Tab-separated table of C-alpha atoms in Angstrom:
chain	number	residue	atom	x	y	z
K	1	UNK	CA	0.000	0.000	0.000
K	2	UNK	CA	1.545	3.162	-1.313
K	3	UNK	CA	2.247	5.792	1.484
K	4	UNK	CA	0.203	9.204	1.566
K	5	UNK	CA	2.849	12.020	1.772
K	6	UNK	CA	1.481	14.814	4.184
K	7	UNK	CA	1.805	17.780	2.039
K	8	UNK	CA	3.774	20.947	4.140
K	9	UNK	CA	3.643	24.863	3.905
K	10	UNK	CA	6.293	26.471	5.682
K	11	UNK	CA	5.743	30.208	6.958
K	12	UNK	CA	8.761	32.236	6.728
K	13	UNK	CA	9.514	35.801	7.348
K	14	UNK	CA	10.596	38.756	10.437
K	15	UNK	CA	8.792	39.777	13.223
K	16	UNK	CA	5.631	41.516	12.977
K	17	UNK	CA	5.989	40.845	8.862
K	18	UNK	CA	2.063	38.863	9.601
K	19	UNK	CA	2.828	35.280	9.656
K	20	UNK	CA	1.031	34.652	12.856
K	21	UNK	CA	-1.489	36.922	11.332
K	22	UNK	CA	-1.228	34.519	8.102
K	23	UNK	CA	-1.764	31.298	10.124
K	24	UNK	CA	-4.493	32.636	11.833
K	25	UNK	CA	-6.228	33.252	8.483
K	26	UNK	CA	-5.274	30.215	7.335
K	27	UNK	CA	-6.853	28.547	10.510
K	28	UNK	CA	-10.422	30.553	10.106
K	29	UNK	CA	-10.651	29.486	6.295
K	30	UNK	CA	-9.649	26.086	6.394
K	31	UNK	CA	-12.797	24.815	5.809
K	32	UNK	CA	-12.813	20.699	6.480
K	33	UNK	CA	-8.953	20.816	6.166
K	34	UNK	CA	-7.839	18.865	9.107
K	35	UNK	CA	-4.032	20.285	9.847
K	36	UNK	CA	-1.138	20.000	11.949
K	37	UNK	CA	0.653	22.946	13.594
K	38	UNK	CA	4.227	23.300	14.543
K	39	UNK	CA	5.105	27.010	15.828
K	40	UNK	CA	8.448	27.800	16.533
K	41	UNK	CA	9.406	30.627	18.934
K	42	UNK	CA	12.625	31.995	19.795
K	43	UNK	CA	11.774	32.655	23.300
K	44	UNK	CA	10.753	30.596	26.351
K	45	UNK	CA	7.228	31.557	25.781
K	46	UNK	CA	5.922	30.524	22.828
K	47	UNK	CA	3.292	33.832	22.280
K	48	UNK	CA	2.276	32.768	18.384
K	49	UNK	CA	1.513	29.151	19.891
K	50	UNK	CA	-0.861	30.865	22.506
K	51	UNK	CA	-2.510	33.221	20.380
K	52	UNK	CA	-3.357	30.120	18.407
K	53	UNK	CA	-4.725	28.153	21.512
K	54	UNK	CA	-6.597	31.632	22.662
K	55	UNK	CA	-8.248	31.569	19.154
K	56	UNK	CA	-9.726	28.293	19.716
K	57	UNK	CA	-9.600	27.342	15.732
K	58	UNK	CA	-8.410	24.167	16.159
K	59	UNK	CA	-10.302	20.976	17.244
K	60	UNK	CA	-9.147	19.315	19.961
K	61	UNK	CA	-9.568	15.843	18.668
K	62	UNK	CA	-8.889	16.048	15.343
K	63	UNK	CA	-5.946	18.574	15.240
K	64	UNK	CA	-2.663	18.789	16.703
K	65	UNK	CA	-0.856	21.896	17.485
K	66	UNK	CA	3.000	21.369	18.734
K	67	UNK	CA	4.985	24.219	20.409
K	68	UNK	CA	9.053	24.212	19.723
K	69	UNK	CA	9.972	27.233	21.947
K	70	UNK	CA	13.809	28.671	23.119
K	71	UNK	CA	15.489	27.492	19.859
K	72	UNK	CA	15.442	27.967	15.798
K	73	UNK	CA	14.443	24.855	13.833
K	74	UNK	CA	16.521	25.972	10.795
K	75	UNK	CA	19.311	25.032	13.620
K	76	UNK	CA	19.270	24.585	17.604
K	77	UNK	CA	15.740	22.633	17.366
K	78	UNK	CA	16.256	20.884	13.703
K	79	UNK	CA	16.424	17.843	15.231
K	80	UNK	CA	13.180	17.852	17.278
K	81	UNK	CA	11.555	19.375	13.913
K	82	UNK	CA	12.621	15.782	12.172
K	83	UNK	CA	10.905	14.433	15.096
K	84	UNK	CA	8.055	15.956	15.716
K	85	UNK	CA	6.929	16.084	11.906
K	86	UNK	CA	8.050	12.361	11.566
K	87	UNK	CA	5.290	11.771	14.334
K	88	UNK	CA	2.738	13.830	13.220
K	89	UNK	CA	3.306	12.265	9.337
K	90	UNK	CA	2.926	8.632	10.684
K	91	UNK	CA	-0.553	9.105	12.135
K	92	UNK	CA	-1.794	9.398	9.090
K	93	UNK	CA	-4.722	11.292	10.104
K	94	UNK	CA	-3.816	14.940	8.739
K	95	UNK	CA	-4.529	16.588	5.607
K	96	UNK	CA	-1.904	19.384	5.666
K	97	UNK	CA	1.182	20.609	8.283
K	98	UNK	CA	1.389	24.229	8.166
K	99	UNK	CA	4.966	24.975	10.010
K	100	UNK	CA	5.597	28.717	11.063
K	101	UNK	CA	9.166	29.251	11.653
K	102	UNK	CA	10.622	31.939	14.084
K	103	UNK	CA	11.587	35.435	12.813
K	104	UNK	CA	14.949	34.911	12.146
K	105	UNK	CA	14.807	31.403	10.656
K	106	UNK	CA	17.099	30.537	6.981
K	107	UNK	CA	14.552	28.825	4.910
K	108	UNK	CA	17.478	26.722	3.279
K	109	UNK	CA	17.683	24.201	6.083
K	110	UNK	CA	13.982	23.764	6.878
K	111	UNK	CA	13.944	22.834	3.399
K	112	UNK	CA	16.918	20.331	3.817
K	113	UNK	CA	15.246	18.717	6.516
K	114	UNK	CA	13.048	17.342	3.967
K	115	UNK	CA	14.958	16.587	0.883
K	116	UNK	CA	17.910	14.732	2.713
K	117	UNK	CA	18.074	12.000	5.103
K	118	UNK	CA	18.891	12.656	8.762
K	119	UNK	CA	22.575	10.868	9.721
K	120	UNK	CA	22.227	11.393	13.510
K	121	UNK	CA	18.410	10.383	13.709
K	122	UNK	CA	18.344	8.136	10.801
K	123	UNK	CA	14.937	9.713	9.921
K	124	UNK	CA	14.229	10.090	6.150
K	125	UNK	CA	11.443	12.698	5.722
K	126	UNK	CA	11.044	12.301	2.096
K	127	UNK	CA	9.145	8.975	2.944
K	128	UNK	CA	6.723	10.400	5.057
K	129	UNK	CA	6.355	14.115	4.005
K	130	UNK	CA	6.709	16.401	0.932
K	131	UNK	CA	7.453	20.008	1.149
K	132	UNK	CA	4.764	21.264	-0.838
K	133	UNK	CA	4.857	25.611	-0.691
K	134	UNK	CA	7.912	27.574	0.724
K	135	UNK	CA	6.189	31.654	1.724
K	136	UNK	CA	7.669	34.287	2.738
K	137	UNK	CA	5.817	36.778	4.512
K	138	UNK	CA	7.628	40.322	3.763
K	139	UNK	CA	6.454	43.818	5.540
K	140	UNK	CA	6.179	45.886	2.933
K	141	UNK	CA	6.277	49.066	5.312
K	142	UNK	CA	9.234	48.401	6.721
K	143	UNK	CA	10.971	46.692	3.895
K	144	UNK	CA	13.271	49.868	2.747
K	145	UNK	CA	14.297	50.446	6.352
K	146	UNK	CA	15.407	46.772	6.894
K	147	UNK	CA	17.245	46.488	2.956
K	148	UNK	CA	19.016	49.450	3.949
K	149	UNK	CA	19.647	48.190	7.363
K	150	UNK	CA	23.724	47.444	8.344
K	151	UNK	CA	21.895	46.354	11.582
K	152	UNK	CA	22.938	42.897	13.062
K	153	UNK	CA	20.289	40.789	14.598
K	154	UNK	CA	21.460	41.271	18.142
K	155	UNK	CA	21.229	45.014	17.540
K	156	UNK	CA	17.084	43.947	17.750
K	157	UNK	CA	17.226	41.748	20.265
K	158	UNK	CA	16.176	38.900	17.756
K	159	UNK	CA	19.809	36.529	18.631
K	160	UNK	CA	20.543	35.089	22.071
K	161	UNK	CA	23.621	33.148	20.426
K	162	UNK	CA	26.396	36.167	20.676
K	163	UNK	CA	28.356	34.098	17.967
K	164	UNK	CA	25.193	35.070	15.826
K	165	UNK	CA	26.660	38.009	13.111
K	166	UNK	CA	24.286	37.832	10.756
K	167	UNK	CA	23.160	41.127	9.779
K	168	UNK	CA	18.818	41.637	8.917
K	169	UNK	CA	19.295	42.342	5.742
K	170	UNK	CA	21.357	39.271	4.574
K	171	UNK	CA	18.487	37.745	6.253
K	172	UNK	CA	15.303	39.120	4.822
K	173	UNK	CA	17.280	38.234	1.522
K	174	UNK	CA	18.017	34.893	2.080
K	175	UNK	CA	13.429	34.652	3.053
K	176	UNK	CA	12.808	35.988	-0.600
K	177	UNK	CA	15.487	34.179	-2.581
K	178	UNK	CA	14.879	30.959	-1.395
K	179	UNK	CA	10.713	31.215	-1.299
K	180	UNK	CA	8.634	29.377	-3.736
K	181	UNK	CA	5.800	32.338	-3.009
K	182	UNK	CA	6.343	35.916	-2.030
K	183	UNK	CA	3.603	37.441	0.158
K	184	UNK	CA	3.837	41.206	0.506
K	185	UNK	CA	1.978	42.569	3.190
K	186	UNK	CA	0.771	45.399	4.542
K	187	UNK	CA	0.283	47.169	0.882
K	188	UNK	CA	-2.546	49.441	2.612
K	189	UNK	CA	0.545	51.325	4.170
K	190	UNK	CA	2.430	52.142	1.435
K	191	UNK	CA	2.254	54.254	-1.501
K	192	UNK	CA	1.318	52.558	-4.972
K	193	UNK	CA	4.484	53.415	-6.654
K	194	UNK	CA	6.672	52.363	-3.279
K	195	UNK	CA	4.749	48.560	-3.917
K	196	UNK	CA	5.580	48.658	-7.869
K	197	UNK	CA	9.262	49.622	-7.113
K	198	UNK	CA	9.038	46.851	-4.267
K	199	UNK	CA	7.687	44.055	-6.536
K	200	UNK	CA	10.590	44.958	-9.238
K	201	UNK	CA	13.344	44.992	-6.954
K	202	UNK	CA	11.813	41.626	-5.082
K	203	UNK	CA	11.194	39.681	-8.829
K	204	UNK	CA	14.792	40.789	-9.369
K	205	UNK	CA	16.098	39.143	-6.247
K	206	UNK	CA	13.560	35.973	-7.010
K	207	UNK	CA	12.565	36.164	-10.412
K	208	UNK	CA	10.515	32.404	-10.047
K	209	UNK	CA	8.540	33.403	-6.793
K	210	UNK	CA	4.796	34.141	-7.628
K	211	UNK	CA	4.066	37.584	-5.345
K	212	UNK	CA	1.400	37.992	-4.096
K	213	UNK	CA	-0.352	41.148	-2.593
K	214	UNK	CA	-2.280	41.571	0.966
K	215	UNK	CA	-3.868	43.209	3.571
K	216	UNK	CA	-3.737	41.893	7.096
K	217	UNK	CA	-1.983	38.528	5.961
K	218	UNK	CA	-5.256	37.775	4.028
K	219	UNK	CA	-4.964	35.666	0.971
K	220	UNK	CA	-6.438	32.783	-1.071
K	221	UNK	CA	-5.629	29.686	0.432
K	222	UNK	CA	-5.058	28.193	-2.622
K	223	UNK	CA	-2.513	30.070	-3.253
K	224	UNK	CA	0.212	29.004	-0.512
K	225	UNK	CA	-1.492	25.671	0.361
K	226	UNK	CA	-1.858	21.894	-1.994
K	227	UNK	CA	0.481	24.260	-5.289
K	228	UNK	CA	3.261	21.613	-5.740
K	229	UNK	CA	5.341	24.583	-6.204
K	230	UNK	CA	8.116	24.043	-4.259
K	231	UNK	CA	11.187	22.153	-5.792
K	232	UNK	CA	14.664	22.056	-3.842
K	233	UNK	CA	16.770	22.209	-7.299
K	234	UNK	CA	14.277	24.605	-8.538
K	235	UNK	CA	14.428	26.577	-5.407
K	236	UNK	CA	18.668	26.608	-4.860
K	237	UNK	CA	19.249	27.712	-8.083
K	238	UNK	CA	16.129	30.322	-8.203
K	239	UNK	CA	17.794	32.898	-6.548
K	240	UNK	CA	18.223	35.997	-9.344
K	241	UNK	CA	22.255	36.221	-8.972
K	242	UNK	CA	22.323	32.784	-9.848
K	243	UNK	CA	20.006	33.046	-12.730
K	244	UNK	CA	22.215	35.753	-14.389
K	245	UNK	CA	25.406	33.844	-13.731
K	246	UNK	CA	23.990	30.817	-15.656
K	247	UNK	CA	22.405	33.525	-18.262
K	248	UNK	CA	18.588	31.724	-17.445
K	249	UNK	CA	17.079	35.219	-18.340
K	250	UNK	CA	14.916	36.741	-21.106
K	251	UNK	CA	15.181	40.015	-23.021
K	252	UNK	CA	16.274	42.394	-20.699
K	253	UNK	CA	13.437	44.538	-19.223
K	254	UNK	CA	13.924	47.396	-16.182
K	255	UNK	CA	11.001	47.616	-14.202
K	256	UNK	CA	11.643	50.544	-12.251
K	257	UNK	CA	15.199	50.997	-13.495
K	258	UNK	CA	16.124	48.030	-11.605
K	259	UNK	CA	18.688	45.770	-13.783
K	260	UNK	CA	21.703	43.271	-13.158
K	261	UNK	CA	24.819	42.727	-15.217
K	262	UNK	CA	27.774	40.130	-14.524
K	263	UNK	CA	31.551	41.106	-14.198
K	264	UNK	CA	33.968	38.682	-15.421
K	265	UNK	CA	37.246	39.005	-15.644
K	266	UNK	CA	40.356	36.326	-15.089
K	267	UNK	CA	42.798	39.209	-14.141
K	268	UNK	CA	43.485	39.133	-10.037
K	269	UNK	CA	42.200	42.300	-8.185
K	270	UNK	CA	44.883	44.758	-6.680
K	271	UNK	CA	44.035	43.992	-2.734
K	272	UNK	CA	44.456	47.758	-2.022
K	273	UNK	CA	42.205	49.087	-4.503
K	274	UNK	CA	39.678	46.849	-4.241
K	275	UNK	CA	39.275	47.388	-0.525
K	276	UNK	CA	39.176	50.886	-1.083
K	277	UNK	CA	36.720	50.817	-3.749
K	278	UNK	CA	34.388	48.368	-1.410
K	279	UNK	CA	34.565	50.664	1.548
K	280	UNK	CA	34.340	53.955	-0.218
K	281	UNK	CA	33.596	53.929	-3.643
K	282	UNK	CA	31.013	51.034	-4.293
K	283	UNK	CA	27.931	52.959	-5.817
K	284	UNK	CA	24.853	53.185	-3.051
K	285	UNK	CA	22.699	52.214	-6.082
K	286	UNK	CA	23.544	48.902	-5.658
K	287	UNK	CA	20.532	46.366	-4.138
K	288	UNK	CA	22.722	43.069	-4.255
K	289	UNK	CA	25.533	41.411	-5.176
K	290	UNK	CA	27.025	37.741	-5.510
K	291	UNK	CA	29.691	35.948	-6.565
K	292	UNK	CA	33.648	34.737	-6.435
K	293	UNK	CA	36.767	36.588	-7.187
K	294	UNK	CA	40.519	36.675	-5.909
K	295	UNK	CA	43.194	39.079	-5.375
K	296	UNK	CA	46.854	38.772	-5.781
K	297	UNK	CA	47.941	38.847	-2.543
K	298	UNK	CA	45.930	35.228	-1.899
K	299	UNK	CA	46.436	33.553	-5.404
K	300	UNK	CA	44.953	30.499	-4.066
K	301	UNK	CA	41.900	31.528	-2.072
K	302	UNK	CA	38.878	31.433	-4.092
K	303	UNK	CA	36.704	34.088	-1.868
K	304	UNK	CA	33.002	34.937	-1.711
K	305	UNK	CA	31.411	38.129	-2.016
K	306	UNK	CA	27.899	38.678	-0.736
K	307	UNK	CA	26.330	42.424	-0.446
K	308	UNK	CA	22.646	43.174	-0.053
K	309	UNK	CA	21.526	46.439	0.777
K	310	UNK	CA	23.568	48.030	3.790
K	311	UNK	CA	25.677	44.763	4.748
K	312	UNK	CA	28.276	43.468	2.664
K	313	UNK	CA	30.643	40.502	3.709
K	314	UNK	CA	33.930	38.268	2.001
K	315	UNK	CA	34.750	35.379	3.371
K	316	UNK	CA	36.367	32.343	2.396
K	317	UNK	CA	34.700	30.041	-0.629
K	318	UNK	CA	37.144	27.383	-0.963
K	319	UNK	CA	40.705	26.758	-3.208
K	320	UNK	CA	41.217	27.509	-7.045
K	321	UNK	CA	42.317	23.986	-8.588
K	322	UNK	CA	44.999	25.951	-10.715
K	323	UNK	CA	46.790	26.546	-7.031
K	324	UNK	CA	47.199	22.884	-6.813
K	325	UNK	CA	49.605	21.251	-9.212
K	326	UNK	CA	48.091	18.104	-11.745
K	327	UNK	CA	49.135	15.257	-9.447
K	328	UNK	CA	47.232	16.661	-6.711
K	329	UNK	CA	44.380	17.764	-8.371
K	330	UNK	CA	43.757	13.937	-9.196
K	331	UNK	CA	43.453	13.311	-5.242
K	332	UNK	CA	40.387	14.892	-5.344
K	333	UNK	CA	36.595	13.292	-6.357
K	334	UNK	CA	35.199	16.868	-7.706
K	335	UNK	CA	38.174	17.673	-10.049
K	336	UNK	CA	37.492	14.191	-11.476
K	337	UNK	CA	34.220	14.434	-11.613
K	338	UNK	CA	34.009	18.046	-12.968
K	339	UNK	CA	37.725	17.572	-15.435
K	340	UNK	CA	35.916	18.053	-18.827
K	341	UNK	CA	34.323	21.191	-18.114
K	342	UNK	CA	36.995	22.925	-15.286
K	343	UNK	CA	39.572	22.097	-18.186
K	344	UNK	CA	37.449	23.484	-20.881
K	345	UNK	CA	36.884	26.717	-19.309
K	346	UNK	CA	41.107	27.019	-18.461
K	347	UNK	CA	42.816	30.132	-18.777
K	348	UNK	CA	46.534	29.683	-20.218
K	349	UNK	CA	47.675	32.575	-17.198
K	350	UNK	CA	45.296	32.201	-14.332
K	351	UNK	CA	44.140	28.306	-14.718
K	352	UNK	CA	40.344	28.639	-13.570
K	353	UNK	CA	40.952	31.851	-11.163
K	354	UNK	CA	37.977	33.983	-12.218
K	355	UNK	CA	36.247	37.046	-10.949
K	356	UNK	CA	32.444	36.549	-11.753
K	357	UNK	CA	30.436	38.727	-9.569
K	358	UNK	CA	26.526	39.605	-10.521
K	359	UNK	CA	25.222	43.079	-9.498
K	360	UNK	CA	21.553	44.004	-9.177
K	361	UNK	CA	20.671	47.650	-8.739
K	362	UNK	CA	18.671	50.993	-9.365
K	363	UNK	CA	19.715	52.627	-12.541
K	364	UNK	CA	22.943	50.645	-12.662
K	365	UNK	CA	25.010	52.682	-15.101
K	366	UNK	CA	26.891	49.571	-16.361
K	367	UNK	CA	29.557	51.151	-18.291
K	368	UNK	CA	30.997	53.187	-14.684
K	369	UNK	CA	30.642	49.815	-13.402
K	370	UNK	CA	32.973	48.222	-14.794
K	371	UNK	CA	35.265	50.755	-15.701
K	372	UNK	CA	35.194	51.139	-12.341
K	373	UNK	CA	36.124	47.493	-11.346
K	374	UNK	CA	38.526	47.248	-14.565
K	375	UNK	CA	40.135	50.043	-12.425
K	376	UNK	CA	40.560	47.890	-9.097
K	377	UNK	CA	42.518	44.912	-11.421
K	378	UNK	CA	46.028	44.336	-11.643
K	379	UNK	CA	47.382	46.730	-14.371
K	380	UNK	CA	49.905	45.282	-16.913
K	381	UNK	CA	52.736	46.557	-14.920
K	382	UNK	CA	51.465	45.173	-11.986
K	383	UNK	CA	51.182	41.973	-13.889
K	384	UNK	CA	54.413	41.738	-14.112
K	385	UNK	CA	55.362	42.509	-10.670
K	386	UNK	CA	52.869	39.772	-9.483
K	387	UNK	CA	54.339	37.085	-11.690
K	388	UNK	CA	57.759	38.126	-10.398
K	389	UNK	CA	56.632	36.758	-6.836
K	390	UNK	CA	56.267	40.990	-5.598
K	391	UNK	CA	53.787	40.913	-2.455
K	392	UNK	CA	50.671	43.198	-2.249
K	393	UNK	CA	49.615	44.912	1.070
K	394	UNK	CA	46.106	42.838	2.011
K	395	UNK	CA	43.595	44.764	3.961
K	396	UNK	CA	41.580	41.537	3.396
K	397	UNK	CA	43.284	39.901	5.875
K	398	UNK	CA	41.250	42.076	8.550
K	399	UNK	CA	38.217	40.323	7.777
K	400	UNK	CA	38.886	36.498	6.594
């Protein structure tokens, strides 16, 4: 007898976006629906989880709500998620889980949770569950002050961990690139042309996300329950600065003057001029940015660049194969597996050390651009310098 797969919706977004506000609609309208509730709360009392119970829209013998308070199930509580959703799956007695994940949850590994196979626990969701609808719940009132936002989460209050850096805005990104549906809320407090410019920058950060518009959380439920749009492939390579690396794009149309364009270049940057150009020339205009690139001074560092709105952060990404030499390349299952196509895209000076970085901004003047980054490469006297073993100064080192 083939297994029913409980279909799951899981509510994403910050505090006070509406997702409470969401489930709560979702929990008057759900017609003969019988659903499951998980509601996970950062703090020791679980408020969303007792508005819920106050509410009195689920029935007691039929319905299930389960509280997962003083943790994160994207990490602290991800275990007791695989759990709790394992149990819930196996009664077989539920039409739908609806999960509503804390404010300052990363969709990315909620979503793994169901598409790979739990070593510690042993507990493969994929045969009891399917991840049906990832939403994200965004405030459109407050949406330009959070993009712009260099704020860390502690500066809110929302991170007990005081290892936890990340900044809101890296955050609010990573709830719209990774969503299978977009709901913008609140559009009753902001101007017409503030939503328009809000939906084009948002389809530029998530061009695959269907958005959808609301007031007080309230929309068809159709819409973010039983769609069968979520897809984990799909969804990790959805994300609009991937799209534009891998050219999946059509004519190119500016809503609102917002655009992207891709640097490449194989030429190392110049650590000093980069730096400077990151900390006090890199244009304002800019909404996000993506991608690898190197500098001379670490020939063998492949490092990441990630910017959205106010925050912008390098770190390490991993080691260019072409700072390896051929015997030990071998040593290695992805070189072997990847050979044809690293070896196809080889560059006679700089093996496969690349700069490929994808911009998305507001009336992007792409020419300045990148003249302007052209400007922060090795020049060919420099070139020759670097070839001749000459060491740059690396203000990098500050932050990696």
């Amino acid at each position: 007898m083939e297994t029913k797969l409980l279909p799951v919706t899981v509510l994403s977004g910050f505090l006070g976006s509406g997702k409470t506000t969401l489930l709560n609609h979702i929990l008057h309208n759900k017609e003969n629906l019988k659903v499951a509730l998980i509601v996970n709360d950062m703090s020791e009392l679980n408020i969303d989880a007792q508005t819920v119970k106050n509410e009195g829209l689920l029935s007691q013998t039929q319905e299930r709500l389960v509280e997962m308070s003083n943790g994160c199930i994207c990490c602290t509580l991800r275990e007791d998620l695989i759990t709790e959703v394992e149990k819930l799956a196996k009664e077989n007695r539920f039409d739908y889980l609806i999960i509503e994940s804390s404010g300052i949850s990363e969709p990315i590994p909620i979503a793994q949770t169901f598409n790979y196979k739990d070593e510690a626990s042993g507990i493969d969701l994929g045969r009891f569950s399917r991840l049906d609808t990832m939403v994200t719940v965004v405030d459109c009132f407050n949406f330009k002050k959070d993009f712009g936002s260099g704020e860390q989460l502690h500066d809110r209050g929302w991170a007990d961990d005081e290892n936890d850096k990340r900044t809101i805005v890296n955050l609010l990104t990573d709830q719209i690139e990774f969503a299978s549906v977009i709901i913008l809320n609140k559009t009753d407090l902001i101007t017409e042309e503030d939503l328009k410019l809000l939906k084009a920058v948002i389809r530029r950060l998530n061009p695959s996300a269907r958005q959808i518009e609301s007031v007080h959380s309230k929309v068809p439920l159709h819409k973010i329950l039983n769609t069968g749009l979520f897809n984990f492939e799909e969804a990790s390579q959805g994300a609009g600065w991937i799209r534009e690396l891998n050219a999946v794009h059509g004519p190119e149309t500016e809503e609102y003057g917002i655009s992207s364009m891709v640097f490449r270049s194989p030429r190392p940057f110049h650590p000093l001029r980069l730096w400077d150009y990151l900390n006090v020339g890199f244009p304002n205009n800019i909404l996000r940015t993506k991608g690898l690139f190197w500098i001379a001074s670490m020939p063998d560092n492949a490092l990441n660049f990630s910017q959205a709105g106010g925050s912008l952060k390098v770190d390490h990404a991993g080691s260019w194969w072409a700072g390896m030499t051929p015997a030990e390349r071998l040593d290695y299952t992805d070189y072997l597996d990847n050979r044809i196509e690293i070896e196809s895209k080889w560059d006679a000076a700089f093996g496969d050390r690349l700069n490929e970085l994808v911009f998305i901004g507001q009336d992007l003047n792409k020419d300045l651009l990148r003249e302007e980054l052209s400007g922060c490469l090795l020049n060919p006297k420099e070139l020759i310098c670097y070839w001749q073993g000459e060491q740059f100064d690396n203000p990098f080192e500050r932050v990696l």
